[in-house]
PDB file of C-alpha atoms in Angstrom:
ATOM      1  CA  MET A  30      21.006   7.476 -15.955  1.00 77.00           C
ATOM      2  CA  ILE A  31      17.641   5.865 -15.558  1.00 82.00           C
ATOM      3  CA  HIS A  32      14.573   6.140 -17.744  1.00 83.00           C
ATOM      4  CA  LEU A  33      11.496   7.487 -15.976  1.00 85.00           C
ATOM      5  CA  LEU A  34       9.118   5.290 -17.959  1.00 88.00           C
ATOM      6  CA  GLY A  35       9.839   2.367 -15.643  1.00 89.00           C
ATOM      7  CA  PRO A  36       8.879   3.991 -12.315  1.00 91.00           C
ATOM      8  CA  ALA A  37       5.782   5.579 -13.889  1.00 92.00           C
ATOM      9  CA  LEU A  38       4.592   2.248 -15.273  1.00 93.00           C
ATOM     10  CA  LEU A  39       5.358   0.480 -11.977  1.00 94.00           C
ATOM     11  CA  ALA A  40       3.297   3.020 -10.026  1.00 95.00           C
ATOM     12  CA  ALA A  41       0.386   2.692 -12.466  1.00 95.00           C
ATOM     13  CA  VAL A  42       0.472  -1.113 -12.341  1.00 96.00           C
ATOM     14  CA  LEU A  43       0.629  -1.153  -8.532  1.00 96.00           C
ATOM     15  CA  ALA A  44      -2.288   1.279  -8.295  1.00 96.00           C
ATOM     16  CA  GLY A  45      -4.356  -0.895 -10.629  1.00 96.00           C
ATOM     17  CA  ILE A  46      -3.524  -4.034  -8.629  1.00 96.00           C
ATOM     18  CA  GLY A  47      -4.381  -2.248  -5.385  1.00 96.00           C
ATOM     19  CA  VAL A  48      -7.773  -1.076  -6.669  1.00 96.00           C
ATOM     20  CA  TYR A  49      -8.508  -4.600  -7.871  1.00 95.00           C
ATOM     21  CA  GLY A  50      -7.521  -6.017  -4.487  1.00 94.00           C
ATOM     22  CA  ILE A  51      -9.728  -3.598  -2.573  1.00 94.00           C
ATOM     23  CA  LEU A  52     -12.777  -4.162  -4.772  1.00 94.00           C
ATOM     24  CA  ALA A  53     -12.555  -7.890  -5.453  1.00 93.00           C
ATOM     25  CA  ARG A  54     -11.683  -9.290  -2.048  1.00 91.00           C
ATOM     26  CA  ARG A  55     -14.238 -10.372   0.518  1.00 89.00           C
ATOM     27  CA  ASN A  56     -11.906 -11.024   3.454  1.00 89.00           C
ATOM     28  CA  ALA A  57     -11.279  -7.752   5.346  1.00 90.00           C
ATOM     29  CA  VAL A  58      -7.581  -8.426   5.960  1.00 91.00           C
ATOM     30  CA  LEU A  59      -7.004  -9.037   2.248  1.00 91.00           C
ATOM     31  CA  VAL A  60      -8.771  -5.761   1.417  1.00 93.00           C
ATOM     32  CA  LEU A  61      -6.166  -4.073   3.633  1.00 93.00           C
ATOM     33  CA  ILE A  62      -3.394  -5.725   1.585  1.00 93.00           C
ATOM     34  CA  GLY A  63      -4.866  -4.023  -1.492  1.00 94.00           C
ATOM     35  CA  ALA A  64      -4.849  -0.678   0.338  1.00 94.00           C
ATOM     36  CA  GLU A  65      -1.181  -1.164   1.198  1.00 93.00           C
ATOM     37  CA  LEU A  66      -0.341  -1.759  -2.469  1.00 95.00           C
ATOM     38  CA  LEU A  67      -2.192   1.445  -3.395  1.00 94.00           C
ATOM     39  CA  LEU A  68      -0.206   3.437  -0.811  1.00 95.00           C
ATOM     40  CA  ASN A  69       3.014   1.953  -2.162  1.00 95.00           C
ATOM     41  CA  ALA A  70       2.108   3.071  -5.674  1.00 95.00           C
ATOM     42  CA  ALA A  71       1.912   6.637  -4.328  1.00 94.00           C
ATOM     43  CA  ASN A  72       5.272   6.159  -2.636  1.00 95.00           C
ATOM     44  CA  VAL A  73       6.940   4.999  -5.861  1.00 94.00           C
ATOM     45  CA  LEU A  74       5.696   8.175  -7.534  1.00 92.00           C
ATOM     46  CA  LEU A  75       6.967  10.376  -4.682  1.00 92.00           C
ATOM     47  CA  VAL A  76      10.425   8.824  -4.780  1.00 92.00           C
ATOM     48  CA  THR A  77      10.471   9.103  -8.577  1.00 90.00           C
ATOM     49  CA  ALA A  78       9.593  12.789  -8.344  1.00 87.00           C
ATOM     50  CA  SER A  79      12.431  13.367  -5.921  1.00 86.00           C
ATOM     51  CA  ALA A  80      14.828  11.865  -8.481  1.00 82.00           C
ATOM     52  CA  LEU A  81      13.879  14.580 -10.969  1.00 80.00           C
ATOM     53  CA  PRO A  82      16.253  17.549 -11.130  1.00 72.00           C
ATOM     54  CA  ALA A  83      15.344  20.048  -8.398  1.00 63.00           C
ATOM     55  CA  GLY A  84      12.521  17.774  -7.318  1.00 60.00           C
ATOM     56  CA  GLY A  85      10.615  18.403 -10.545  1.00 59.00           C
ATOM     57  CA  LEU A  86      10.941  22.181 -10.402  1.00 59.00           C
ATOM     58  CA  ALA A  87      13.350  22.123 -13.338  1.00 57.00           C
ATOM     59  CA  ALA A  88      10.341  22.066 -15.633  1.00 58.00           C
ATOM     60  CA  LEU A  89       9.763  25.705 -14.636  1.00 59.00           C
ATOM     61  CA  GLY A  90      12.903  26.933 -16.359  1.00 59.00           C
ATOM     62  CA  ASP A  91      16.384  26.094 -17.488  1.00 59.00           C
ATOM     63  CA  GLY A  92      18.003  28.034 -14.677  1.00 58.00           C
ATOM     64  CA  LEU A  93      16.723  25.556 -12.131  1.00 58.00           C
ATOM     65  CA  ALA A  94      18.021  22.512 -13.970  1.00 55.00           C
ATOM     66  CA  ARG A  95      21.020  22.055 -11.719  1.00 59.00           C
ATOM     67  CA  ALA A  96      19.409  23.357  -8.534  1.00 61.00           C
ATOM     68  CA  GLN A  97      18.712  21.047  -5.614  1.00 67.00           C
ATOM     69  CA  ASP A  98      15.760  21.319  -3.268  1.00 72.00           C
ATOM     70  CA  PRO A  99      17.318  21.066   0.211  1.00 75.00           C
ATOM     71  CA  LEU A 100      14.032  19.838   1.660  1.00 79.00           C
ATOM     72  CA  ILE A 101      13.852  16.783  -0.693  1.00 84.00           C
ATOM     73  CA  PRO A 102      10.033  16.777  -0.417  1.00 85.00           C
ATOM     74  CA  GLY A 103       9.533  13.572  -2.396  1.00 87.00           C
ATOM     75  CA  GLN A 104      11.532  11.335  -0.095  1.00 90.00           C
ATOM     76  CA  VAL A 105      10.465  12.981   3.159  1.00 92.00           C
ATOM     77  CA  MET A 106       6.817  12.707   2.179  1.00 93.00           C
ATOM     78  CA  ALA A 107       7.355   9.065   1.202  1.00 94.00           C
ATOM     79  CA  VAL A 108       8.598   8.415   4.754  1.00 93.00           C
ATOM     80  CA  PHE A 109       5.563  10.270   6.112  1.00 94.00           C
ATOM     81  CA  VAL A 110       3.232   8.171   3.949  1.00 95.00           C
ATOM     82  CA  ILE A 111       4.846   4.998   5.311  1.00 94.00           C
ATOM     83  CA  THR A 112       4.246   6.260   8.862  1.00 94.00           C
ATOM     84  CA  VAL A 113       0.620   7.131   8.186  1.00 94.00           C
ATOM     85  CA  ALA A 114       0.152   3.710   6.574  1.00 93.00           C
ATOM     86  CA  ALA A 115       1.508   2.048   9.705  1.00 92.00           C
ATOM     87  CA  ALA A 116      -0.940   3.997  11.888  1.00 93.00           C
ATOM     88  CA  GLU A 117      -3.784   3.214   9.499  1.00 93.00           C
ATOM     89  CA  ILE A 118      -3.193  -0.505   9.408  1.00 93.00           C
ATOM     90  CA  GLY A 119      -2.903  -0.655  13.203  1.00 92.00           C
ATOM     91  CA  VAL A 120      -6.335   0.907  13.694  1.00 93.00           C
ATOM     92  CA  ALA A 121      -7.845  -1.029  10.783  1.00 93.00           C
ATOM     93  CA  LEU A 122      -6.671  -4.384  12.099  1.00 92.00           C
ATOM     94  CA  ALA A 123      -8.005  -3.518  15.576  1.00 92.00           C
ATOM     95  CA  ILE A 124     -11.396  -2.883  13.965  1.00 89.00           C
ATOM     96  CA  VAL A 125     -11.152  -6.186  12.061  1.00 90.00           C
ATOM     97  CA  LEU A 126     -10.371  -8.027  15.301  1.00 89.00           C
ATOM     98  CA  LEU A 127     -13.343  -6.399  17.025  1.00 87.00           C
ATOM     99  CA  LEU A 128     -15.514  -7.383  14.057  1.00 86.00           C
ATOM    100  CA  PHE A 129     -14.344 -10.973  14.330  1.00 88.00           C
ATOM    101  CA  ARG A 130     -15.018 -11.100  18.067  1.00 85.00           C
ATOM    102  CA  THR A 131     -18.521  -9.651  17.825  1.00 82.00           C
ATOM    103  CA  ARG A 132     -19.688 -11.309  14.587  1.00 79.00           C
ATOM    104  CA  GLY A 133     -17.423 -14.322  14.225  1.00 82.00           C
ATOM    105  CA  THR A 134     -16.568 -13.436  10.637  1.00 82.00           C
ATOM    106  CA  VAL A 135     -14.339 -11.035   8.739  1.00 85.00           C
ATOM    107  CA  GLU A 136     -16.194 -11.358   5.450  1.00 85.00           C
ATOM    108  CA  LEU A 137     -17.314  -7.939   4.339  1.00 84.00           C
ATOM    109  CA  SER A 138     -20.369  -9.263   2.517  1.00 81.00           C
ATOM    110  CA  GLU A 139     -21.696 -10.657   5.814  1.00 79.00           C
ATOM    111  CA  VAL A 140     -21.617  -7.304   7.577  1.00 77.00           C
ATOM    112  CA  ARG A 141     -24.421  -5.489   5.866  1.00 72.00           C
ATOM    113  CA  GLU A 142     -26.269  -3.716   8.690  1.00 68.00           C
ATOM    114  CA  LEU A 143     -24.776  -0.356   7.804  1.00 61.00           C
ATOM    115  CA  GLY A 144     -24.867  -0.895   4.059  1.00 57.00           C
ATOM    116  CA  GLU A 145     -27.720  -0.473   1.651  1.00 56.00           C
ATOM    117  CA  SER A 146     -29.672  -3.621   0.990  1.00 57.00           C
ATOM    118  CA  SER A 147     -29.268  -4.860  -2.535  1.00 55.00           C
ATOM    119  CA  PRO A 148     -32.096  -6.686  -4.274  1.00 54.00           C
ATOM    120  CA  THR A 149     -29.762  -8.198  -6.855  1.00 51.00           C
ATOM    121  CA  TYR A 150     -27.179  -9.735  -4.556  1.00 50.00           C
ATOM    122  CA  THR A 151     -27.882 -11.817  -1.489  1.00 51.00           C
ATOM    123  CA  GLU A 152     -25.263 -13.750   0.378  1.00 50.00           C
ATOM    124  CA  SER A 153     -26.990 -17.095   0.806  1.00 51.00           C
ATOM    125  CA  PRO A 154     -30.429 -18.665   0.330  1.00 50.00           C
ATOM    126  CA  GLU A 155     -31.160 -18.296   4.081  1.00 54.00           C
ATOM    127  CA  THR A 156     -30.669 -14.553   4.149  1.00 54.00           C
ATOM    128  CA  ALA A 157     -32.639 -14.268   0.923  1.00 50.00           C
ATOM    129  CA  VAL A 158     -35.565 -16.021   2.607  1.00 51.00           C
ATOM    130  CA  GLU A 159     -35.275 -13.809   5.702  1.00 54.00           C
ATOM    131  CA  LYS A 160     -35.344 -10.677   3.635  1.00 50.00           C
ATOM    132  CA  GLY A 161     -38.273 -11.969   1.651  1.00 44.00           C
TER     133      GLY A 161
ATOM    134  CA  MET B   6      20.077  -0.187 -21.155  1.00 70.00           C
ATOM    135  CA  SER B   7      22.367   0.630 -18.297  1.00 82.00           C
ATOM    136  CA  GLY B   8      22.972  -1.668 -15.362  1.00 85.00           C
ATOM    137  CA  LEU B   9      20.724   0.407 -13.150  1.00 87.00           C
ATOM    138  CA  GLU B  10      17.876   0.108 -15.621  1.00 89.00           C
ATOM    139  CA  VAL B  11      18.232  -3.669 -15.835  1.00 92.00           C
ATOM    140  CA  LEU B  12      18.235  -3.897 -12.042  1.00 93.00           C
ATOM    141  CA  PHE B  13      15.225  -1.608 -11.843  1.00 92.00           C
ATOM    142  CA  ALA B  14      13.307  -3.609 -14.453  1.00 94.00           C
ATOM    143  CA  ALA B  15      13.975  -6.883 -12.637  1.00 95.00           C
ATOM    144  CA  LEU B  16      12.841  -5.470  -9.277  1.00 95.00           C
ATOM    145  CA  ALA B  17       9.787  -3.768 -10.800  1.00 95.00           C
ATOM    146  CA  VAL B  18       8.647  -6.958 -12.544  1.00 96.00           C
ATOM    147  CA  LEU B  19       9.160  -8.886  -9.302  1.00 96.00           C
ATOM    148  CA  ALA B  20       7.165  -6.303  -7.340  1.00 96.00           C
ATOM    149  CA  ALA B  21       4.301  -6.216  -9.839  1.00 96.00           C
ATOM    150  CA  ALA B  22       4.114 -10.022 -10.119  1.00 96.00           C
ATOM    151  CA  ALA B  23       4.216 -10.480  -6.334  1.00 96.00           C
ATOM    152  CA  GLY B  24       1.539  -7.808  -5.885  1.00 95.00           C
ATOM    153  CA  MET B  25      -0.612  -9.555  -8.485  1.00 95.00           C
ATOM    154  CA  LEU B  26      -0.247 -12.860  -6.637  1.00 94.00           C
ATOM    155  CA  ALA B  27      -0.994 -11.140  -3.312  1.00 93.00           C
ATOM    156  CA  VAL B  28      -4.380  -9.918  -4.525  1.00 93.00           C
ATOM    157  CA  THR B  29      -5.365 -13.023  -6.505  1.00 92.00           C
ATOM    158  CA  GLY B  30      -4.094 -15.887  -4.327  1.00 89.00           C
ATOM    159  CA  THR B  31      -6.486 -18.358  -2.717  1.00 89.00           C
ATOM    160  CA  ARG B  32      -4.474 -19.015   0.468  1.00 90.00           C
ATOM    161  CA  VAL B  33      -4.469 -16.097   2.888  1.00 89.00           C
ATOM    162  CA  VAL B  34      -1.037 -16.808   4.348  1.00 90.00           C
ATOM    163  CA  HIS B  35       0.488 -17.031   0.877  1.00 92.00           C
ATOM    164  CA  CYS B  36      -1.101 -13.663   0.052  1.00 92.00           C
ATOM    165  CA  ALA B  37       0.565 -12.097   3.109  1.00 92.00           C
ATOM    166  CA  LEU B  38       3.915 -13.646   2.172  1.00 93.00           C
ATOM    167  CA  TRP B  39       3.637 -12.445  -1.447  1.00 95.00           C
ATOM    168  CA  LEU B  40       3.020  -8.995   0.024  1.00 94.00           C
ATOM    169  CA  VAL B  41       6.389  -9.343   1.799  1.00 94.00           C
ATOM    170  CA  VAL B  42       8.081 -10.132  -1.525  1.00 95.00           C
ATOM    171  CA  CYS B  43       6.348  -7.186  -3.202  1.00 96.00           C
ATOM    172  CA  LEU B  44       7.293  -4.699  -0.469  1.00 95.00           C
ATOM    173  CA  GLY B  45      10.859  -5.988  -0.340  1.00 95.00           C
ATOM    174  CA  ALA B  46      11.229  -5.587  -4.099  1.00 96.00           C
ATOM    175  CA  LEU B  47       9.832  -2.049  -3.795  1.00 96.00           C
ATOM    176  CA  SER B  48      12.479  -1.324  -1.188  1.00 95.00           C
ATOM    177  CA  GLY B  49      15.043  -2.359  -3.788  1.00 95.00           C
ATOM    178  CA  VAL B  50      13.344  -0.061  -6.293  1.00 94.00           C
ATOM    179  CA  TYR B  51      13.788   2.854  -3.895  1.00 94.00           C
ATOM    180  CA  LEU B  52      17.473   1.980  -3.522  1.00 92.00           C
ATOM    181  CA  VAL B  53      17.893   2.003  -7.307  1.00 91.00           C
ATOM    182  CA  LEU B  54      16.190   5.409  -7.431  1.00 90.00           C
ATOM    183  CA  GLY B  55      18.707   6.723  -4.890  1.00 87.00           C
ATOM    184  CA  ALA B  56      16.461   6.918  -1.830  1.00 90.00           C
ATOM    185  CA  GLU B  57      18.411   4.976   0.794  1.00 91.00           C
ATOM    186  CA  VAL B  58      16.512   6.169   3.844  1.00 92.00           C
ATOM    187  CA  VAL B  59      13.117   5.497   2.282  1.00 93.00           C
ATOM    188  CA  ALA B  60      14.276   1.993   1.345  1.00 94.00           C
ATOM    189  CA  LEU B  61      15.416   1.296   4.903  1.00 94.00           C
ATOM    190  CA  VAL B  62      12.219   2.717   6.430  1.00 94.00           C
ATOM    191  CA  GLN B  63      10.231   0.602   3.984  1.00 93.00           C
ATOM    192  CA  LEU B  64      12.066  -2.516   5.097  1.00 93.00           C
ATOM    193  CA  LEU B  65      11.763  -1.697   8.805  1.00 93.00           C
ATOM    194  CA  VAL B  66       8.186  -0.465   8.925  1.00 92.00           C
ATOM    195  CA  TYR B  67       6.461  -2.340   6.116  1.00 90.00           C
ATOM    196  CA  VAL B  68       8.259  -5.664   5.916  1.00 89.00           C
ATOM    197  CA  GLY B  69       9.124  -5.671   9.607  1.00 89.00           C
ATOM    198  CA  ALA B  70       6.007  -4.348  11.277  1.00 90.00           C
ATOM    199  CA  VAL B  71       3.008  -4.047   8.968  1.00 90.00           C
ATOM    200  CA  VAL B  72       3.269  -7.540   7.490  1.00 90.00           C
ATOM    201  CA  VAL B  73       3.737  -9.043  10.961  1.00 91.00           C
ATOM    202  CA  LEU B  74       0.554  -7.225  12.031  1.00 91.00           C
ATOM    203  CA  VAL B  75      -1.279  -8.610   9.001  1.00 91.00           C
ATOM    204  CA  ILE B  76      -0.109 -12.158   9.719  1.00 90.00           C
ATOM    205  CA  PHE B  77      -1.144 -11.793  13.372  1.00 90.00           C
ATOM    206  CA  ALA B  78      -4.566 -10.557  12.280  1.00 90.00           C
ATOM    207  CA  LEU B  79      -4.890 -13.552   9.944  1.00 89.00           C
ATOM    208  CA  MET B  80      -4.054 -15.921  12.792  1.00 89.00           C
ATOM    209  CA  LEU B  81      -6.385 -14.218  15.291  1.00 88.00           C
ATOM    210  CA  THR B  82      -9.309 -14.228  12.860  1.00 87.00           C
ATOM    211  CA  ARG B  83      -8.822 -17.978  12.263  1.00 83.00           C
ATOM    212  CA  ALA B  84      -8.199 -17.560   8.585  1.00 81.00           C
ATOM    213  CA  PRO B  85      -8.298 -20.871   6.726  1.00 81.00           C
ATOM    214  CA  VAL B  86      -4.863 -22.271   5.899  1.00 81.00           C
ATOM    215  CA  GLU B  87      -6.006 -24.422   2.992  1.00 83.00           C
ATOM    216  CA  PRO B  88      -7.128 -22.839  -0.300  1.00 84.00           C
ATOM    217  CA  SER B  89     -10.493 -21.153   0.072  1.00 81.00           C
ATOM    218  CA  ASP B  90     -12.864 -19.835  -2.560  1.00 80.00           C
ATOM    219  CA  ARG B  91     -14.568 -17.509  -0.088  1.00 80.00           C
ATOM    220  CA  LEU B  92     -11.764 -14.944  -0.149  1.00 82.00           C
ATOM    221  CA  ASP B  93     -13.003 -13.298  -3.336  1.00 84.00           C
ATOM    222  CA  GLY B  94     -16.392 -11.869  -4.128  1.00 83.00           C
ATOM    223  CA  PRO B  95     -18.713 -13.415  -6.717  1.00 88.00           C
ATOM    224  CA  PRO B  96     -17.417 -13.526 -10.333  1.00 89.00           C
ATOM    225  CA  CYS B  97     -19.363 -10.438 -11.398  1.00 92.00           C
ATOM    226  CA  GLN B  98     -17.764  -8.434  -8.579  1.00 91.00           C
ATOM    227  CA  ARG B  99     -14.324  -9.692  -9.577  1.00 92.00           C
ATOM    228  CA  LEU B 100     -15.005  -8.766 -13.182  1.00 94.00           C
ATOM    229  CA  ALA B 101     -16.054  -5.239 -12.193  1.00 94.00           C
ATOM    230  CA  ALA B 102     -13.041  -4.949  -9.889  1.00 94.00           C
ATOM    231  CA  GLY B 103     -10.763  -6.015 -12.733  1.00 95.00           C
ATOM    232  CA  ALA B 104     -12.297  -3.427 -15.024  1.00 96.00           C
ATOM    233  CA  ALA B 105     -11.871  -0.732 -12.362  1.00 96.00           C
ATOM    234  CA  GLY B 106      -8.281  -1.785 -11.707  1.00 95.00           C
ATOM    235  CA  ILE B 107      -7.353  -1.837 -15.387  1.00 96.00           C
ATOM    236  CA  SER B 108      -8.968   1.548 -15.994  1.00 96.00           C
ATOM    237  CA  VAL B 109      -7.248   3.139 -12.980  1.00 95.00           C
ATOM    238  CA  GLY B 110      -3.912   1.672 -14.021  1.00 95.00           C
ATOM    239  CA  GLY B 111      -4.388   2.656 -17.650  1.00 95.00           C
ATOM    240  CA  LEU B 112      -5.449   6.195 -16.786  1.00 95.00           C
ATOM    241  CA  LEU B 113      -2.478   6.660 -14.442  1.00 94.00           C
ATOM    242  CA  ALA B 114      -0.059   5.128 -16.940  1.00 94.00           C
ATOM    243  CA  GLY B 115      -1.316   7.362 -19.738  1.00 93.00           C
ATOM    244  CA  THR B 116      -1.126  10.521 -17.630  1.00 93.00           C
ATOM    245  CA  LEU B 117       2.304   9.736 -16.214  1.00 91.00           C
ATOM    246  CA  ILE B 118       3.807   8.748 -19.561  1.00 89.00           C
ATOM    247  CA  TYR B 119       2.434  11.979 -21.004  1.00 89.00           C
ATOM    248  CA  ALA B 120       3.824  14.011 -18.097  1.00 85.00           C
ATOM    249  CA  LEU B 121       7.214  12.359 -17.733  1.00 81.00           C
ATOM    250  CA  GLY B 122       7.635  11.482 -21.380  1.00 73.00           C
ATOM    251  CA  GLY B 123      10.918   9.967 -22.439  1.00 73.00           C
ATOM    252  CA  ARG B 124      12.951  11.744 -19.774  1.00 76.00           C
ATOM    253  CA  THR B 125      15.965  10.183 -18.218  1.00 79.00           C
ATOM    254  CA  VAL B 126      17.389  11.328 -14.915  1.00 79.00           C
ATOM    255  CA  GLN B 127      20.733  10.989 -13.236  1.00 78.00           C
ATOM    256  CA  VAL B 128      20.249   9.188  -9.949  1.00 78.00           C
ATOM    257  CA  GLN B 129      21.824  11.214  -7.153  1.00 72.00           C
ATOM    258  CA  GLY B 130      22.751   8.848  -4.382  1.00 69.00           C
ATOM    259  CA  ASP B 131      23.809  11.565  -1.940  1.00 73.00           C
ATOM    260  CA  GLN B 132      20.337  13.070  -2.058  1.00 77.00           C
ATOM    261  CA  GLY B 133      18.825  10.121  -0.234  1.00 79.00           C
ATOM    262  CA  SER B 134      21.473   9.708   2.456  1.00 85.00           C
ATOM    263  CA  ALA B 135      20.516   9.761   6.096  1.00 88.00           C
ATOM    264  CA  GLN B 136      22.349  13.048   6.620  1.00 89.00           C
ATOM    265  CA  THR B 137      20.449  14.964   3.942  1.00 88.00           C
ATOM    266  CA  VAL B 138      17.069  13.487   4.826  1.00 89.00           C
ATOM    267  CA  GLY B 139      17.681  14.083   8.515  1.00 90.00           C
ATOM    268  CA  LYS B 140      18.602  17.716   7.900  1.00 90.00           C
ATOM    269  CA  ALA B 141      15.467  18.161   5.782  1.00 90.00           C
ATOM    270  CA  VAL B 142      13.179  16.492   8.317  1.00 91.00           C
ATOM    271  CA  PHE B 143      14.494  18.469  11.284  1.00 91.00           C
ATOM    272  CA  SER B 144      14.567  21.834   9.506  1.00 90.00           C
ATOM    273  CA  GLY B 145      11.717  22.353   7.067  1.00 88.00           C
ATOM    274  CA  TRP B 146       9.549  19.388   7.976  1.00 92.00           C
ATOM    275  CA  LEU B 147       9.747  19.671  11.759  1.00 94.00           C
ATOM    276  CA  LEU B 148       6.088  20.520  12.410  1.00 94.00           C
ATOM    277  CA  PRO B 149       4.638  17.726  10.201  1.00 93.00           C
ATOM    278  CA  PHE B 150       7.156  15.332  11.751  1.00 93.00           C
ATOM    279  CA  GLU B 151       6.057  16.155  15.302  1.00 94.00           C
ATOM    280  CA  LEU B 152       2.393  16.016  14.276  1.00 95.00           C
ATOM    281  CA  LEU B 153       3.041  12.539  12.882  1.00 95.00           C
ATOM    282  CA  SER B 154       4.353  11.369  16.230  1.00 94.00           C
ATOM    283  CA  VAL B 155       1.148  12.617  17.865  1.00 96.00           C
ATOM    284  CA  LEU B 156      -0.846  10.828  15.151  1.00 95.00           C
ATOM    285  CA  LEU B 157       1.024   7.579  15.795  1.00 94.00           C
ATOM    286  CA  LEU B 158       0.377   7.868  19.528  1.00 95.00           C
ATOM    287  CA  ALA B 159      -3.315   8.551  18.917  1.00 95.00           C
ATOM    288  CA  ALA B 160      -3.533   5.577  16.542  1.00 94.00           C
ATOM    289  CA  LEU B 161      -1.840   3.327  19.102  1.00 92.00           C
ATOM    290  CA  VAL B 162      -4.217   4.376  21.881  1.00 94.00           C
ATOM    291  CA  ALA B 163      -7.184   4.065  19.510  1.00 92.00           C
ATOM    292  CA  ALA B 164      -6.161   0.552  18.439  1.00 91.00           C
ATOM    293  CA  ILE B 165      -5.939  -0.555  22.075  1.00 90.00           C
ATOM    294  CA  ALA B 166      -9.230   1.155  22.974  1.00 90.00           C
ATOM    295  CA  VAL B 167     -11.078  -0.358  20.010  1.00 87.00           C
ATOM    296  CA  SER B 168      -9.803  -3.906  20.410  1.00 81.00           C
ATOM    297  CA  ARG B 169     -10.319  -3.878  24.211  1.00 80.00           C
ATOM    298  CA  ASN B 170     -14.021  -4.354  23.448  1.00 63.00           C
ATOM    299  CA  ALA B 171     -15.215  -2.116  26.284  1.00 53.00           C
ATOM    300  CA  GLY B 172     -18.647  -2.594  27.811  1.00 50.00           C
ATOM    301  CA  ARG B 173     -18.985  -6.299  27.150  1.00 53.00           C
TER     302      ARG B 173
END
């Protein structure tokens, strides 16, 4: 027997860490590490749900308490999420490499052509002077 | 607490601590290596929860492939090896990110504790065996599975096409 409080708390903590990593980091590769942690939080929840009786359907009624879902959706979808994450990080790292080759930097605060200009935050004194 | 719960708690604390170090570290290579520890501990968590195949796929794909890709990207972008203070945003951004992270984590924790409550489950090891998962994937999940292979192929071709830097 295992208490479900642990997996739920682990998923919540990992999601919080992932959001922090995505928002706080400036290096593009480290932002991707935060995204991976967020995806893993979802995976922990999926695997936890598949450990519930009948894949969680037992909450619908007592008759289903001993039933088993032959499709085990939680675990199969966790495998699918891992696959999608692998595809995502492949494309994302290709974009980061292209960024490094064209701009010579992977710092997200340096790549502002497509972003809105912010009057309150400028990267360095030089760019502040250029922007007036 | 049963043995499984003790094992789970140890792995979960390891995963959370390693994840924390991976997003707060000041050396990029150390961050990537803490990510390895975190993902490996999560693979152990899946084993404790009775999902053998997911644990093995996690080890193969995440620890084996994704982290190697990340380390290659760090090397190819000439990431600094020594500690650097340019990895994080300015302090106000970090503060806001911390607030967002804590609120997301707190919201999720509150919702999940409310939903799952004090339930305990019996871990069913046979449910996560390769035979059961394989039967499920190749019966009910066949179409999504085949679509995923097309997606992987498209992502592979796209990664090559993007990084080939055409036209220059």
